CSV table of C-alpha atoms in Angstrom, one decimal:
chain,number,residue,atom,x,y,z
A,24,UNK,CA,54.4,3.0,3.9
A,25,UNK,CA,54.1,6.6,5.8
A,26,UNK,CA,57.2,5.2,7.5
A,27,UNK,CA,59.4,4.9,4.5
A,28,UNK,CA,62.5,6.9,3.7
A,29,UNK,CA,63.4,7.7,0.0
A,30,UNK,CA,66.9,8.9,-0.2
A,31,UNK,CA,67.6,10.6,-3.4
A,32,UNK,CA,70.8,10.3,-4.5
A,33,UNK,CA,72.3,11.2,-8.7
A,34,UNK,CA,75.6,11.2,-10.0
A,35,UNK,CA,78.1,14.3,-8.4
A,36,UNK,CA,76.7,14.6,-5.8
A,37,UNK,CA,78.6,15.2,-2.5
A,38,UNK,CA,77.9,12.6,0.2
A,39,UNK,CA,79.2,11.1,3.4
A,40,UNK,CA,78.3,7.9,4.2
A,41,UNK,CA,78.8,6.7,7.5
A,42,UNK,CA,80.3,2.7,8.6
A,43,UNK,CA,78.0,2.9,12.0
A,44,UNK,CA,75.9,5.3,13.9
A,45,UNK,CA,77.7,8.9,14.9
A,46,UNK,CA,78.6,8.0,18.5
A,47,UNK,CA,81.7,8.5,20.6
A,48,UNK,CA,84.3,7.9,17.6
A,49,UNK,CA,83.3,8.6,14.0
A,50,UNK,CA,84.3,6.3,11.0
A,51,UNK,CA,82.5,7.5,7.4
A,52,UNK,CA,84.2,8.3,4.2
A,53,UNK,CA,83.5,11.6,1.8
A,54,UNK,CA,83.1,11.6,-1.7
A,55,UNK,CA,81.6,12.1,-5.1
A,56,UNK,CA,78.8,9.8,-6.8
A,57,UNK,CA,80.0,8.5,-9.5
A,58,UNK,CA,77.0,5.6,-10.7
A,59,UNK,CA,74.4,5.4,-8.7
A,60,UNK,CA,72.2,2.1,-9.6
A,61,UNK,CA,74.7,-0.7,-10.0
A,62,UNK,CA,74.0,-3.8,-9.0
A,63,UNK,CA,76.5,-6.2,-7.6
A,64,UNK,CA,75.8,-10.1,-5.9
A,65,UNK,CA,75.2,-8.3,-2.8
A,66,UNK,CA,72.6,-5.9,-4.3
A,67,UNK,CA,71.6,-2.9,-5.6
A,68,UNK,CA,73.4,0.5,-4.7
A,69,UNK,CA,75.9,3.6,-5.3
A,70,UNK,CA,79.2,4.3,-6.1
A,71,UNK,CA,81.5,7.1,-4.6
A,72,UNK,CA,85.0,8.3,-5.5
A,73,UNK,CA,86.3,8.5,-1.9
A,74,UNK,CA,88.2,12.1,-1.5
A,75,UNK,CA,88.4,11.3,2.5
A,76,UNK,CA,87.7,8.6,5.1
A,77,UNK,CA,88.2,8.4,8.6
A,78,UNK,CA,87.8,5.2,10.5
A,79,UNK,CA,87.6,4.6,14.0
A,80,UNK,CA,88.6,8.3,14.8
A,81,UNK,CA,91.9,8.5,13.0
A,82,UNK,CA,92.1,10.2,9.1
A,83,UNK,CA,93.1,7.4,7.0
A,84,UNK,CA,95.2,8.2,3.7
A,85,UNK,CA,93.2,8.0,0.1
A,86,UNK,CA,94.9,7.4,-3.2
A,87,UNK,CA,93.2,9.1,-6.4
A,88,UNK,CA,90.9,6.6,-7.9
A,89,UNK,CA,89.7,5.1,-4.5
A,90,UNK,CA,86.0,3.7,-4.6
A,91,UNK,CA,83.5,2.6,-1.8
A,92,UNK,CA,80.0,1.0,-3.2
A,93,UNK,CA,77.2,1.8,-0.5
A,94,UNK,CA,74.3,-0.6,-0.4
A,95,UNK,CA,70.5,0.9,-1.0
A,96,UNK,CA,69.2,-2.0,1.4
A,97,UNK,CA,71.9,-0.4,3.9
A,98,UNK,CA,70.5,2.8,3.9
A,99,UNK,CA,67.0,1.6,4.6
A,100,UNK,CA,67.7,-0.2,8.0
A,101,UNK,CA,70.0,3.3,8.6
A,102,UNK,CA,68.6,6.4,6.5
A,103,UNK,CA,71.2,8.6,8.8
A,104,UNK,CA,73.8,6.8,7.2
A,105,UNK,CA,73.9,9.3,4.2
A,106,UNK,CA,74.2,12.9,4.5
């Protein structure tokens, strides 16, 4: 298991997780933890309160309150996903 990634993530901190690899045009979202280790039918991860997301190049508008859950298994096929 020298090959394994451990991300360590706790409530506040500041992330940005990113919808596909950093290429040409960007899409990601920035924000806060706010629970990390809720579980959901599609497994185990984090939340974040989203303070900005762009997708597919273009800044999209965020409402207070907004919320993206990030998958743990997603983060093991992609550990560049978080930063």
């Amino acid at each position: 298991m020298a090959d394994e990634v451990t991300v360590s993530i706790k409530a506040g901190d500041e992330v940005r997780v990113h919808y596909h690899p950093p290429g040409q045009v960007m899409s990601f979202a920035e924000g806060v933890v706010s629970r990390v280790n809720v579980t959901t039918t599609r497994g185990p991860g984090f939340l974040i309160d989203i303070t900005r997301e762009v997708f597919l190049g273009r800044e999209q508008p965020v409402k207070p309150g907004y919320e993206h859950y990030v998958l743990y298994e997603q983060l093991e096929d992609s550990p560049e996903k978080v930063e």
